[in-house]
């Protein structure tokens, strides 16, 4: 079953890396040992745990230019969302073999000397302006770290929001407006493409972390503050889209 959000991927120009990482740490996210190197992409990443045990991954350029332009155009921004599965082979098999589908089963060495197995698949091409995928994570990686921010909503906005609603409904077998405890909201606008805004509940609440378009937003409880320049939103209580029985 695809049961939750494994992690959110942001593309971050090298000069913006410290600002966004410091903003996450200041908001109560916890640093993780998940520092990865992608020499084939001239990029690397660092990750910060959230309350569920999932995480926010910052993919940053090693140097300007060689990293995939399709990801770093308009950065910093959310470029990907990974969903957690506790029955990976079954969930991925349900897609068939759509055009552009990809799989990954790689061991990545970590700075602490341990090795992480990344077992993932996506139902459409990886190198797109925005992509989604499923991770083989029956148990969240970082629940033991005790991070405070709790993801409550992902808002997909833009001219392609309706298309992404249809895709995610099919790929994730959604039967409601949420995945686990996280609301999935879709707002069609005239803006080209799709933009993803993560909303968290955290003590304080922390100030928004601005991105090139929108922000990572926070609230102490109830409604979640909107990105700068947008109206505040009051989220409905997200339901559970999966049969847990």
Coordinates of C-alpha atoms in Angstrom, one line a residue:
X1 CA 0.0 0.0 0.0
X2 CA 1.2 3.5 -0.7
X3 CA 0.6 5.0 2.7
X4 CA 2.3 8.4 3.0
X5 CA 4.9 11.0 2.0
X6 CA 8.4 9.6 2.1
X7 CA 10.2 12.8 1.1
X8 CA 10.0 16.1 -0.7
X9 CA 12.7 17.1 -3.1
X10 CA 13.8 20.7 -3.7
X11 CA 16.3 21.9 -6.3
X12 CA 18.5 24.5 -4.7
X13 CA 21.2 26.7 -6.3
X14 CA 24.5 26.4 -4.4
X15 CA 24.3 30.0 -3.2
X16 CA 20.9 29.3 -1.6
X17 CA 21.7 26.1 0.1
X18 CA 22.7 27.5 3.5
X19 CA 19.7 29.8 3.7
X20 CA 17.2 27.1 3.1
X21 CA 19.0 24.5 5.3
X22 CA 19.3 27.0 8.1
X23 CA 15.6 27.8 7.7
X24 CA 14.6 24.1 8.0
X25 CA 16.8 23.6 11.1
X26 CA 15.5 26.8 12.7
X27 CA 11.9 25.5 12.1
X28 CA 12.6 22.3 14.0
X29 CA 13.6 19.9 11.3
X30 CA 16.5 17.6 12.2
X31 CA 19.7 17.0 10.3
X32 CA 20.1 13.4 9.0
X33 CA 23.1 11.4 7.9
X34 CA 21.5 11.2 4.4
X35 CA 24.2 13.2 2.5
X36 CA 24.3 11.9 -1.0
X37 CA 26.6 12.6 -4.0
X38 CA 25.4 12.4 -7.6
X39 CA 28.6 12.9 -9.7
X40 CA 26.8 12.0 -12.9
X41 CA 24.5 15.0 -12.3
X42 CA 27.2 17.4 -10.9
X43 CA 24.9 17.6 -7.9
X44 CA 24.7 16.4 -4.3
X45 CA 22.0 16.5 -1.6
X46 CA 21.4 16.8 2.2
X47 CA 18.2 15.9 4.0
X48 CA 16.3 17.1 7.0
X49 CA 13.8 15.0 8.9
X50 CA 10.2 15.9 9.6
X51 CA 7.9 14.6 12.3
X52 CA 6.6 11.6 10.3
X53 CA 10.1 10.2 9.9
X54 CA 10.1 11.4 6.2
X55 CA 12.3 14.2 5.1
X56 CA 13.0 17.2 2.9
X57 CA 15.9 16.6 0.5
X58 CA 17.8 19.6 -0.8
X59 CA 19.5 18.7 -4.1
X60 CA 22.1 21.4 -4.8
X61 CA 24.5 22.1 -7.7
X62 CA 28.2 21.2 -7.2
X63 CA 28.9 24.1 -9.6
X64 CA 26.6 26.2 -11.8
X65 CA 25.9 24.9 -15.2
X66 CA 26.4 21.1 -15.5
X67 CA 23.4 20.0 -13.3
X68 CA 20.1 19.2 -15.0
X69 CA 18.6 22.5 -16.2
X70 CA 15.2 21.0 -16.2
X71 CA 15.4 20.8 -12.4
X72 CA 17.3 23.9 -11.6
X73 CA 15.4 26.4 -13.9
X74 CA 13.4 28.6 -11.5
X75 CA 15.1 27.1 -8.4
X76 CA 14.8 27.0 -5.5
X77 CA 11.6 25.1 -5.8
X78 CA 10.0 21.7 -5.2
X79 CA 10.9 19.4 -8.1
X80 CA 9.7 16.0 -6.7
X81 CA 7.6 14.2 -4.2
X82 CA 8.3 10.6 -3.1
X83 CA 5.6 8.5 -1.7
X84 CA 6.1 5.6 0.8
X85 CA 5.1 2.0 0.1
X86 CA 4.9 -1.0 2.4
X87 CA 4.2 -3.4 -0.6
X88 CA 6.5 -1.9 -3.2
X89 CA 6.5 -4.6 -5.9
X90 CA 2.7 -4.9 -5.8
X91 CA 2.2 -1.1 -5.9
X92 CA 4.6 -0.5 -8.8
X93 CA 3.2 -3.5 -10.8
X94 CA -0.2 -1.8 -10.8
X95 CA 1.3 0.9 -13.2
X96 CA 2.1 -1.7 -15.9
X97 CA 5.0 -0.3 -18.0
X98 CA 4.0 3.3 -18.9
X99 CA 6.3 5.3 -21.2
X100 CA 9.2 6.8 -19.3
X101 CA 8.8 4.6 -16.2
X102 CA 12.1 4.2 -14.3
X103 CA 13.4 2.0 -11.5
X104 CA 16.3 2.5 -9.1
X105 CA 17.9 -0.1 -6.8
X106 CA 21.3 1.3 -5.7
X107 CA 23.5 1.2 -2.6
X108 CA 24.7 4.7 -1.7
X109 CA 27.6 5.1 0.8
X110 CA 26.9 7.7 3.5
X111 CA 29.5 9.9 5.3
X112 CA 29.1 7.8 8.5
X113 CA 30.3 4.7 6.7
X114 CA 26.9 3.1 6.5
X115 CA 25.3 2.1 3.2
X116 CA 21.7 3.1 2.2
X117 CA 19.8 1.0 -0.3
X118 CA 17.6 3.3 -2.5
X119 CA 14.8 1.2 -3.9
X120 CA 12.4 3.4 -5.9
X121 CA 10.4 3.7 -9.1
X122 CA 8.6 6.4 -11.0
X123 CA 5.7 6.1 -13.5
X124 CA 7.0 8.9 -15.8
X125 CA 10.4 10.3 -16.7
X126 CA 12.7 11.3 -13.9
X127 CA 14.2 14.3 -15.7
X128 CA 11.1 16.5 -15.9
X129 CA 10.4 19.8 -14.3
X130 CA 8.4 18.0 -11.7
X131 CA 8.3 14.3 -11.0
X132 CA 6.8 11.8 -8.5
X133 CA 7.9 8.4 -7.5
X134 CA 7.4 5.6 -4.9
X135 CA 10.0 4.5 -2.3
X136 CA 10.2 1.0 -0.8
X137 CA 10.0 2.2 2.8
X138 CA 7.8 0.0 5.0
X139 CA 9.0 2.1 8.0
X140 CA 9.9 5.8 7.8
X141 CA 13.7 6.3 8.0
X142 CA 13.9 9.0 10.6
X143 CA 11.0 8.8 13.0
X144 CA 13.5 8.3 15.9
X145 CA 15.0 11.7 15.4
X146 CA 12.0 13.5 17.0
X147 CA 11.7 16.3 14.5
X148 CA 8.8 18.7 15.2
X149 CA 7.3 20.0 11.9
X150 CA 4.4 17.9 10.7
X151 CA 3.5 17.9 7.0
X152 CA -0.3 18.6 6.7
X153 CA -0.8 19.6 3.1
X154 CA 0.8 19.7 -0.4
X155 CA -0.8 22.2 -2.7
X156 CA -0.4 21.7 -6.4
X157 CA -1.2 24.9 -8.3
X158 CA -0.9 26.0 -11.9
X159 CA -2.3 25.2 -15.3
X160 CA -1.3 21.5 -14.9
X161 CA -2.9 21.1 -11.5
X162 CA -5.9 19.2 -12.9
X163 CA -3.6 16.9 -14.9
X164 CA -1.6 16.1 -11.8
X165 CA -4.8 15.4 -9.8
X166 CA -5.7 12.8 -12.5
X167 CA -2.2 11.3 -12.6
X168 CA -1.8 11.0 -8.8
X169 CA -5.3 9.5 -8.5
X170 CA -4.4 6.8 -10.9
X171 CA -0.7 6.2 -9.9
X172 CA -1.4 6.2 -6.1
X173 CA -4.8 4.6 -6.2
X174 CA -6.3 7.6 -4.3
X175 CA -9.9 7.4 -3.1
X176 CA -9.9 10.8 -1.4
X177 CA -8.1 14.1 -1.1
X178 CA -5.3 12.9 1.0
X179 CA -2.4 10.4 1.3
X180 CA -2.2 9.2 4.9
X181 CA -2.5 12.3 7.1
X182 CA -1.4 14.7 4.3
X183 CA -4.0 16.7 2.3
X184 CA -3.4 16.9 -1.4
X185 CA -4.9 20.1 -2.7
X186 CA -5.1 21.1 -6.4
X187 CA -5.7 24.6 -7.6
X188 CA -5.9 25.4 -11.3
X189 CA -4.5 28.8 -12.3
X190 CA -3.2 30.5 -15.4
X191 CA 0.5 30.0 -14.3
X192 CA 2.3 27.5 -16.6
X193 CA 3.2 24.1 -15.3
X194 CA 2.7 23.1 -11.7
X195 CA 4.0 24.5 -8.4
X196 CA 4.0 22.5 -5.2
X197 CA 3.7 24.3 -1.8
X198 CA 4.4 22.2 1.3
X199 CA 2.5 23.3 4.5
X200 CA 3.6 22.2 8.0
X201 CA 2.4 22.6 11.5
X202 CA 5.2 23.4 13.9
X203 CA 5.6 25.2 17.3
X204 CA 5.9 28.9 17.0
X205 CA 5.1 28.9 14.2
X206 CA 8.3 29.5 12.2
X207 CA 8.4 32.1 9.5
X208 CA 7.9 30.9 5.9
X209 CA 11.0 29.9 4.0
X210 CA 10.8 31.7 0.7
X211 CA 11.4 29.9 -2.6
X212 CA 11.7 31.3 -6.1
X213 CA 7.9 31.0 -6.3
X214 CA 5.9 30.5 -3.1
X215 CA 7.4 29.2 0.1
X216 CA 7.6 26.4 2.6
X217 CA 4.8 27.5 5.0
X218 CA 4.0 26.9 8.7
X219 CA 1.3 27.3 11.3
X220 CA 1.2 26.5 15.0
X221 CA -2.1 24.6 14.6
X222 CA -5.3 24.9 12.5
X223 CA -4.8 27.1 9.4
X224 CA -1.5 27.2 7.6
X225 CA -0.1 30.6 6.6
X226 CA 0.0 31.2 2.9
X227 CA 3.2 31.9 0.9
X228 CA 4.1 35.6 0.8
X229 CA 1.8 37.4 -1.5
X230 CA -1.0 34.9 -1.3
X231 CA -4.1 34.8 1.0
X232 CA -4.0 32.6 4.1
X233 CA -5.6 29.2 3.7
X234 CA -7.6 27.2 6.2
X235 CA -7.1 23.5 5.4
X236 CA -9.9 21.0 5.8
X237 CA -9.0 18.2 8.1
X238 CA -7.3 15.6 5.7
X239 CA -8.9 12.2 5.6
X240 CA -7.2 8.9 5.0
X241 CA -7.4 7.8 1.4
X242 CA -6.3 4.3 2.0
X243 CA -8.2 1.3 3.5
X244 CA -6.1 0.5 6.6
X245 CA -7.8 -2.7 7.3

